[in-house]
Amino acid sequence: MTGNRQTSWAFADAFVAEDDAVRWARDRAREAGLRSVSPGAGAALRLLAATVGAKAVAEIGTGTGVSGIHLLHGMRPDGVLTTVDPEPEQQQFARQAFRAAGFASNRARFIPGRALDVLPRLADSGYDLVFCDGDRMESLDYLAESLRLLRPGGVVCFEGVFADGRTVDSGPQPVEVVRVRELLRAVRESPELVPSLLPVGDGLLCAVKR
C-alpha cells in the first residue's frame, strides 16, 4: 500500500469523531484483550442503521459496547438494540457505556449466551439490521439466522472478514480463515442478497436482503 493510500485510509477512519463514551468502551476492551470495531467501521454501521431507519437491530458480540453505541446513534430514537454475548461481565461494561452515551436503559436488550442458542429464539423478519462480530467458525450459521431474522430490505454486516490480510493470502490458512472465505463466497453468490465488501477496519462485509 502506498503512503498516500495509507494516509487516506487513516483520514477516512478518523472522519467521524467518536465521543467520550466510545473511547471509554475502547479502553475497557483494550484492557480485556478484546478487539473493537475501528472508528471507520463504527461510522459505517451508524450510517447503515440510519439508512434503513433501523428500529430493531440484533448484534452478535456485545463486547464492551463500542459497536453498539455506533449502531444506537444511527437507529431511530425509539429503536431497540438486542445484543448477545457469552460474557455477561463485558455486557456490564457496555451497559455503562450506553448510559454514558446518553441512551436510556430501554434502548438495549442484553442477552447473555452463545449466539447460536439465542438467535433461534428471536422473531422471524423482525429486524432491520443484523451485525455479526462473533466466532468466525460460526459465520455461515450466523448468515442463515440473519436471513431468517431480517425483513426484506434489511442489512446484514460481518466484521473482520479481512482477518488481518489472511483472507487474501494465497498460503495455507487456519480453519477460521477458510470459514471466512466460505462466508464471502456464500454472500456473494446468494440470490437473496445484494452484497458489498467495505474496506474499513478489518473488512466489513455488508449485504441487503432482497
PDB file of C-alpha atoms in Angstrom:
ATOM      1  CA  MET A   1       0.000   0.000   0.000  1.00  0.00           C
ATOM      2  CA  THR A   2       1.369   3.420  -0.923  1.00  0.00           C
ATOM      3  CA  GLY A   3       1.947   6.133   1.661  1.00  0.00           C
ATOM      4  CA  ASN A   4      -0.799   8.277   0.138  1.00  0.00           C
ATOM      5  CA  ARG A   5      -3.275   5.431   0.313  1.00  0.00           C
ATOM      6  CA  GLN A   6      -2.367   4.706   3.939  1.00  0.00           C
ATOM      7  CA  THR A   7      -2.849   8.385   4.768  1.00  0.00           C
ATOM      8  CA  SER A   8      -6.204   8.427   3.001  1.00  0.00           C
ATOM      9  CA  TRP A   9      -7.284   5.279   4.847  1.00  0.00           C
ATOM     10  CA  ALA A  10      -6.325   6.825   8.203  1.00  0.00           C
ATOM     11  CA  PHE A  11      -8.170  10.033   7.293  1.00  0.00           C
ATOM     12  CA  ALA A  12     -11.313   8.075   6.421  1.00  0.00           C
ATOM     13  CA  ASP A  13     -11.037   6.078   9.646  1.00  0.00           C
ATOM     14  CA  ALA A  14     -10.948   9.286  11.716  1.00  0.00           C
ATOM     15  CA  PHE A  15     -13.511  11.209   9.639  1.00  0.00           C
ATOM     16  CA  VAL A  16     -16.368  10.719  12.132  1.00  0.00           C
ATOM     17  CA  ALA A  17     -15.267  11.771  15.620  1.00  0.00           C
ATOM     18  CA  GLU A  18     -16.036   9.372  18.452  1.00  0.00           C
ATOM     19  CA  ASP A  19     -17.367  10.614  21.788  1.00  0.00           C
ATOM     20  CA  ASP A  20     -16.048  10.032  25.292  1.00  0.00           C
ATOM     21  CA  ALA A  21     -18.348   7.054  25.863  1.00  0.00           C
ATOM     22  CA  VAL A  22     -16.939   5.203  22.852  1.00  0.00           C
ATOM     23  CA  ARG A  23     -13.384   5.980  23.888  1.00  0.00           C
ATOM     24  CA  TRP A  24     -14.127   4.704  27.400  1.00  0.00           C
ATOM     25  CA  ALA A  25     -15.568   1.492  25.946  1.00  0.00           C
ATOM     26  CA  ARG A  26     -12.488   1.109  23.715  1.00  0.00           C
ATOM     27  CA  ASP A  27     -10.234   1.426  26.748  1.00  0.00           C
ATOM     28  CA  ARG A  28     -12.192  -1.290  28.578  1.00  0.00           C
ATOM     29  CA  ALA A  29     -11.942  -3.567  25.537  1.00  0.00           C
ATOM     30  CA  ARG A  30      -8.208  -2.998  25.278  1.00  0.00           C
ATOM     31  CA  GLU A  31      -7.746  -3.824  28.957  1.00  0.00           C
ATOM     32  CA  ALA A  32      -9.715  -7.048  28.467  1.00  0.00           C
ATOM     33  CA  GLY A  33      -7.715  -8.020  25.384  1.00  0.00           C
ATOM     34  CA  LEU A  34     -10.722  -7.603  23.104  1.00  0.00           C
ATOM     35  CA  ARG A  35     -10.745  -6.214  19.598  1.00  0.00           C
ATOM     36  CA  SER A  36     -13.253  -3.441  18.868  1.00  0.00           C
ATOM     37  CA  VAL A  37     -14.564  -2.240  15.525  1.00  0.00           C
ATOM     38  CA  SER A  38     -12.456   0.556  14.076  1.00  0.00           C
ATOM     39  CA  PRO A  39     -13.815   4.131  14.043  1.00  0.00           C
ATOM     40  CA  GLY A  40     -14.359   3.791  10.293  1.00  0.00           C
ATOM     41  CA  ALA A  41     -16.287   0.543  10.663  1.00  0.00           C
ATOM     42  CA  GLY A  42     -18.294   2.073  13.502  1.00  0.00           C
ATOM     43  CA  ALA A  43     -19.189   5.055  11.332  1.00  0.00           C
ATOM     44  CA  ALA A  44     -20.262   2.697   8.537  1.00  0.00           C
ATOM     45  CA  LEU A  45     -22.523   0.800  10.945  1.00  0.00           C
ATOM     46  CA  ARG A  46     -24.027   4.087  12.128  1.00  0.00           C
ATOM     47  CA  LEU A  47     -24.653   5.100   8.512  1.00  0.00           C
ATOM     48  CA  LEU A  48     -26.259   1.780   7.594  1.00  0.00           C
ATOM     49  CA  ALA A  49     -28.529   1.813  10.640  1.00  0.00           C
ATOM     50  CA  ALA A  50     -29.658   5.324   9.727  1.00  0.00           C
ATOM     51  CA  THR A  51     -30.090   4.426   6.046  1.00  0.00           C
ATOM     52  CA  VAL A  52     -32.546   1.616   6.778  1.00  0.00           C
ATOM     53  CA  GLY A  53     -34.278   3.636   9.527  1.00  0.00           C
ATOM     54  CA  ALA A  54     -33.483   0.819  11.921  1.00  0.00           C
ATOM     55  CA  LYS A  55     -35.910   0.300  14.785  1.00  0.00           C
ATOM     56  CA  ALA A  56     -34.783  -3.247  15.646  1.00  0.00           C
ATOM     57  CA  VAL A  57     -31.147  -4.324  15.409  1.00  0.00           C
ATOM     58  CA  ALA A  58     -29.585  -7.614  16.501  1.00  0.00           C
ATOM     59  CA  GLU A  59     -25.901  -7.670  17.422  1.00  0.00           C
ATOM     60  CA  ILE A  60     -23.812 -10.816  17.798  1.00  0.00           C
ATOM     61  CA  GLY A  61     -20.918  -9.904  20.089  1.00  0.00           C
ATOM     62  CA  THR A  62     -21.606  -7.117  22.573  1.00  0.00           C
ATOM     63  CA  GLY A  63     -18.011  -6.711  23.676  1.00  0.00           C
ATOM     64  CA  THR A  64     -17.739  -3.575  25.799  1.00  0.00           C
ATOM     65  CA  GLY A  65     -20.221  -1.611  23.706  1.00  0.00           C
ATOM     66  CA  VAL A  66     -18.188   0.165  21.021  1.00  0.00           C
ATOM     67  CA  SER A  67     -20.169  -1.108  18.040  1.00  0.00           C
ATOM     68  CA  GLY A  68     -23.415  -0.900  19.991  1.00  0.00           C
ATOM     69  CA  ILE A  69     -23.017   2.828  20.589  1.00  0.00           C
ATOM     70  CA  HIS A  70     -22.430   3.414  16.886  1.00  0.00           C
ATOM     71  CA  LEU A  71     -25.494   1.359  15.990  1.00  0.00           C
ATOM     72  CA  LEU A  72     -27.675   3.158  18.539  1.00  0.00           C
ATOM     73  CA  HIS A  73     -26.572   6.547  17.219  1.00  0.00           C
ATOM     74  CA  GLY A  74     -27.768   5.520  13.757  1.00  0.00           C
ATOM     75  CA  MET A  75     -31.041   3.937  14.836  1.00  0.00           C
ATOM     76  CA  ARG A  76     -34.389   5.636  15.273  1.00  0.00           C
ATOM     77  CA  PRO A  77     -34.933   7.328  18.659  1.00  0.00           C
ATOM     78  CA  ASP A  78     -37.400   4.582  19.590  1.00  0.00           C
ATOM     79  CA  GLY A  79     -35.180   1.781  18.315  1.00  0.00           C
ATOM     80  CA  VAL A  80     -34.029  -1.161  20.425  1.00  0.00           C
ATOM     81  CA  LEU A  81     -30.684  -2.933  20.093  1.00  0.00           C
ATOM     82  CA  THR A  82     -30.750  -6.632  21.008  1.00  0.00           C
ATOM     83  CA  THR A  83     -27.176  -7.609  21.777  1.00  0.00           C
ATOM     84  CA  VAL A  84     -25.915 -11.116  22.503  1.00  0.00           C
ATOM     85  CA  ASP A  85     -22.639 -12.148  24.118  1.00  0.00           C
ATOM     86  CA  PRO A  86     -21.451 -15.197  26.084  1.00  0.00           C
ATOM     87  CA  GLU A  87     -19.616 -12.942  28.565  1.00  0.00           C
ATOM     88  CA  PRO A  88     -22.064 -11.064  30.842  1.00  0.00           C
ATOM     89  CA  GLU A  89     -19.172  -9.250  32.530  1.00  0.00           C
ATOM     90  CA  GLN A  90     -18.400  -7.488  29.254  1.00  0.00           C
ATOM     91  CA  GLN A  91     -22.055  -6.642  28.810  1.00  0.00           C
ATOM     92  CA  GLN A  92     -21.916  -4.763  32.112  1.00  0.00           C
ATOM     93  CA  PHE A  93     -19.249  -2.503  30.618  1.00  0.00           C
ATOM     94  CA  ALA A  94     -21.491  -1.999  27.589  1.00  0.00           C
ATOM     95  CA  ARG A  95     -24.407  -1.019  29.854  1.00  0.00           C
ATOM     96  CA  GLN A  96     -22.227   1.658  31.447  1.00  0.00           C
ATOM     97  CA  ALA A  97     -21.000   2.861  28.063  1.00  0.00           C
ATOM     98  CA  PHE A  98     -24.533   3.119  26.649  1.00  0.00           C
ATOM     99  CA  ARG A  99     -25.639   5.069  29.707  1.00  0.00           C
ATOM    100  CA  ALA A 100     -22.640   7.404  29.413  1.00  0.00           C
ATOM    101  CA  ALA A 101     -23.527   7.955  25.749  1.00  0.00           C
ATOM    102  CA  GLY A 102     -26.963   9.179  26.818  1.00  0.00           C
ATOM    103  CA  PHE A 103     -29.094   6.190  25.863  1.00  0.00           C
ATOM    104  CA  ALA A 104     -31.993   5.175  28.116  1.00  0.00           C
ATOM    105  CA  SER A 105     -31.860   1.670  29.558  1.00  0.00           C
ATOM    106  CA  ASN A 106     -34.838   0.565  27.432  1.00  0.00           C
ATOM    107  CA  ARG A 107     -32.881   1.216  24.217  1.00  0.00           C
ATOM    108  CA  ALA A 108     -30.882  -2.013  24.606  1.00  0.00           C
ATOM    109  CA  ARG A 109     -31.789  -5.589  25.442  1.00  0.00           C
ATOM    110  CA  PHE A 110     -28.807  -7.574  26.729  1.00  0.00           C
ATOM    111  CA  ILE A 111     -28.974 -11.345  26.325  1.00  0.00           C
ATOM    112  CA  PRO A 112     -26.082 -13.363  27.783  1.00  0.00           C
ATOM    113  CA  GLY A 113     -25.415 -16.622  25.998  1.00  0.00           C
ATOM    114  CA  ARG A 114     -24.000 -18.328  22.960  1.00  0.00           C
ATOM    115  CA  ALA A 115     -25.315 -16.702  19.776  1.00  0.00           C
ATOM    116  CA  LEU A 116     -26.494 -19.922  18.148  1.00  0.00           C
ATOM    117  CA  ASP A 117     -28.516 -20.737  21.269  1.00  0.00           C
ATOM    118  CA  VAL A 118     -30.093 -17.272  21.433  1.00  0.00           C
ATOM    119  CA  LEU A 119     -30.743 -16.351  17.783  1.00  0.00           C
ATOM    120  CA  PRO A 120     -33.323 -19.110  17.132  1.00  0.00           C
ATOM    121  CA  ARG A 121     -35.482 -17.514  19.838  1.00  0.00           C
ATOM    122  CA  LEU A 122     -35.635 -14.149  18.037  1.00  0.00           C
ATOM    123  CA  ALA A 123     -38.534 -13.269  15.743  1.00  0.00           C
ATOM    124  CA  ASP A 124     -38.607 -14.100  12.030  1.00  0.00           C
ATOM    125  CA  SER A 125     -38.366 -10.989   9.801  1.00  0.00           C
ATOM    126  CA  GLY A 126     -38.312  -8.854  12.935  1.00  0.00           C
ATOM    127  CA  TYR A 127     -35.050  -6.974  12.400  1.00  0.00           C
ATOM    128  CA  ASP A 128     -33.832  -4.169  10.177  1.00  0.00           C
ATOM    129  CA  LEU A 129     -30.118  -4.879  10.638  1.00  0.00           C
ATOM    130  CA  VAL A 130     -28.041  -7.762  11.993  1.00  0.00           C
ATOM    131  CA  PHE A 131     -24.410  -7.121  12.916  1.00  0.00           C
ATOM    132  CA  CYS A 132     -22.184 -10.178  13.319  1.00  0.00           C
ATOM    133  CA  ASP A 133     -18.943  -9.870  15.288  1.00  0.00           C
ATOM    134  CA  GLY A 134     -18.729 -13.287  16.891  1.00  0.00           C
ATOM    135  CA  ASP A 135     -16.966 -16.598  16.367  1.00  0.00           C
ATOM    136  CA  ARG A 136     -15.668 -16.823  12.780  1.00  0.00           C
ATOM    137  CA  MET A 137     -16.164 -20.584  12.875  1.00  0.00           C
ATOM    138  CA  GLU A 138     -19.916 -19.954  13.140  1.00  0.00           C
ATOM    139  CA  SER A 139     -20.151 -17.328  10.379  1.00  0.00           C
ATOM    140  CA  LEU A 140     -22.229 -19.410   7.969  1.00  0.00           C
ATOM    141  CA  ASP A 141     -24.664 -20.230  10.771  1.00  0.00           C
ATOM    142  CA  TYR A 142     -24.924 -16.529  11.588  1.00  0.00           C
ATOM    143  CA  LEU A 143     -25.695 -15.855   7.940  1.00  0.00           C
ATOM    144  CA  ALA A 144     -28.507 -18.416   7.895  1.00  0.00           C
ATOM    145  CA  GLU A 145     -30.005 -16.977  11.076  1.00  0.00           C
ATOM    146  CA  SER A 146     -29.634 -13.422   9.756  1.00  0.00           C
ATOM    147  CA  LEU A 147     -31.577 -14.246   6.593  1.00  0.00           C
ATOM    148  CA  ARG A 148     -34.394 -15.521   8.787  1.00  0.00           C
ATOM    149  CA  LEU A 149     -34.290 -12.561  11.158  1.00  0.00           C
ATOM    150  CA  LEU A 150     -34.130  -9.783   8.560  1.00  0.00           C
ATOM    151  CA  ARG A 151     -37.099  -8.162   6.886  1.00  0.00           C
ATOM    152  CA  PRO A 152     -36.861  -7.584   3.128  1.00  0.00           C
ATOM    153  CA  GLY A 153     -34.609  -4.554   2.657  1.00  0.00           C
ATOM    154  CA  GLY A 154     -32.779  -5.274   5.888  1.00  0.00           C
ATOM    155  CA  VAL A 155     -28.982  -5.362   6.119  1.00  0.00           C
ATOM    156  CA  VAL A 156     -26.547  -7.946   7.467  1.00  0.00           C
ATOM    157  CA  CYS A 157     -22.948  -6.999   8.299  1.00  0.00           C
ATOM    158  CA  PHE A 158     -19.934  -9.125   9.220  1.00  0.00           C
ATOM    159  CA  GLU A 159     -16.891  -7.562  10.881  1.00  0.00           C
ATOM    160  CA  GLY A 160     -13.284  -8.708  10.422  1.00  0.00           C
ATOM    161  CA  VAL A 161     -13.568 -10.511   7.100  1.00  0.00           C
ATOM    162  CA  PHE A 162     -10.052  -9.482   6.021  1.00  0.00           C
ATOM    163  CA  ALA A 163      -8.699 -11.468   9.007  1.00  0.00           C
ATOM    164  CA  ASP A 164      -5.612  -9.244   9.172  1.00  0.00           C
ATOM    165  CA  GLY A 165      -4.919  -9.868   5.500  1.00  0.00           C
ATOM    166  CA  ARG A 166      -5.037 -13.649   5.757  1.00  0.00           C
ATOM    167  CA  THR A 167      -8.261 -13.941   3.755  1.00  0.00           C
ATOM    168  CA  VAL A 168      -6.492 -12.859   0.562  1.00  0.00           C
ATOM    169  CA  ASP A 169      -3.177 -14.574   1.371  1.00  0.00           C
ATOM    170  CA  SER A 170      -2.571 -17.472  -1.013  1.00  0.00           C
ATOM    171  CA  GLY A 171      -0.687 -19.531   1.565  1.00  0.00           C
ATOM    172  CA  PRO A 172      -2.200 -22.209   3.837  1.00  0.00           C
ATOM    173  CA  GLN A 173      -4.559 -20.702   6.404  1.00  0.00           C
ATOM    174  CA  PRO A 174      -6.253 -21.869   9.611  1.00  0.00           C
ATOM    175  CA  VAL A 175      -9.778 -23.236   9.504  1.00  0.00           C
ATOM    176  CA  GLU A 176     -11.317 -19.988  10.753  1.00  0.00           C
ATOM    177  CA  VAL A 177      -9.939 -18.125   7.716  1.00  0.00           C
ATOM    178  CA  VAL A 178     -11.272 -20.856   5.431  1.00  0.00           C
ATOM    179  CA  ARG A 179     -14.676 -20.287   7.044  1.00  0.00           C
ATOM    180  CA  VAL A 180     -14.444 -16.561   6.307  1.00  0.00           C
ATOM    181  CA  ARG A 181     -13.706 -17.339   2.668  1.00  0.00           C
ATOM    182  CA  GLU A 182     -16.735 -19.631   2.587  1.00  0.00           C
ATOM    183  CA  LEU A 183     -18.834 -16.826   4.063  1.00  0.00           C
ATOM    184  CA  LEU A 184     -17.640 -14.346   1.447  1.00  0.00           C
ATOM    185  CA  ARG A 185     -18.475 -16.792  -1.325  1.00  0.00           C
ATOM    186  CA  ALA A 186     -21.900 -17.573   0.135  1.00  0.00           C
ATOM    187  CA  VAL A 187     -22.856 -13.898   0.476  1.00  0.00           C
ATOM    188  CA  ARG A 188     -21.549 -13.003  -2.986  1.00  0.00           C
ATOM    189  CA  GLU A 189     -23.390 -15.881  -4.660  1.00  0.00           C
ATOM    190  CA  SER A 190     -26.668 -15.730  -2.717  1.00  0.00           C
ATOM    191  CA  PRO A 191     -29.660 -14.749  -4.884  1.00  0.00           C
ATOM    192  CA  GLU A 192     -31.272 -13.365  -1.728  1.00  0.00           C
ATOM    193  CA  LEU A 193     -28.590 -10.746  -1.114  1.00  0.00           C
ATOM    194  CA  VAL A 194     -27.131  -7.595  -2.687  1.00  0.00           C
ATOM    195  CA  PRO A 195     -23.567  -7.569  -1.290  1.00  0.00           C
ATOM    196  CA  SER A 196     -20.664  -5.164  -0.861  1.00  0.00           C
ATOM    197  CA  LEU A 197     -17.293  -5.506   0.864  1.00  0.00           C
ATOM    198  CA  LEU A 198     -16.278  -2.258   2.560  1.00  0.00           C
ATOM    199  CA  PRO A 199     -12.538  -1.672   3.153  1.00  0.00           C
ATOM    200  CA  VAL A 200     -12.970  -0.201   6.644  1.00  0.00           C
ATOM    201  CA  GLY A 201     -11.319  -1.572   9.748  1.00  0.00           C
ATOM    202  CA  ASP A 202     -10.522  -5.242   9.207  1.00  0.00           C
ATOM    203  CA  GLY A 203     -13.117  -5.533   6.438  1.00  0.00           C
ATOM    204  CA  LEU A 204     -16.887  -5.042   6.752  1.00  0.00           C
ATOM    205  CA  LEU A 205     -18.973  -7.402   4.620  1.00  0.00           C
ATOM    206  CA  CYS A 206     -22.467  -5.996   4.107  1.00  0.00           C
ATOM    207  CA  ALA A 207     -25.489  -7.195   2.161  1.00  0.00           C
ATOM    208  CA  VAL A 208     -29.097  -6.152   1.712  1.00  0.00           C
ATOM    209  CA  LYS A 209     -31.783  -8.830   1.828  1.00  0.00           C
ATOM    210  CA  ARG A 210     -33.955  -8.712  -1.286  1.00  0.00           C
TER     211      ARG A 210
END
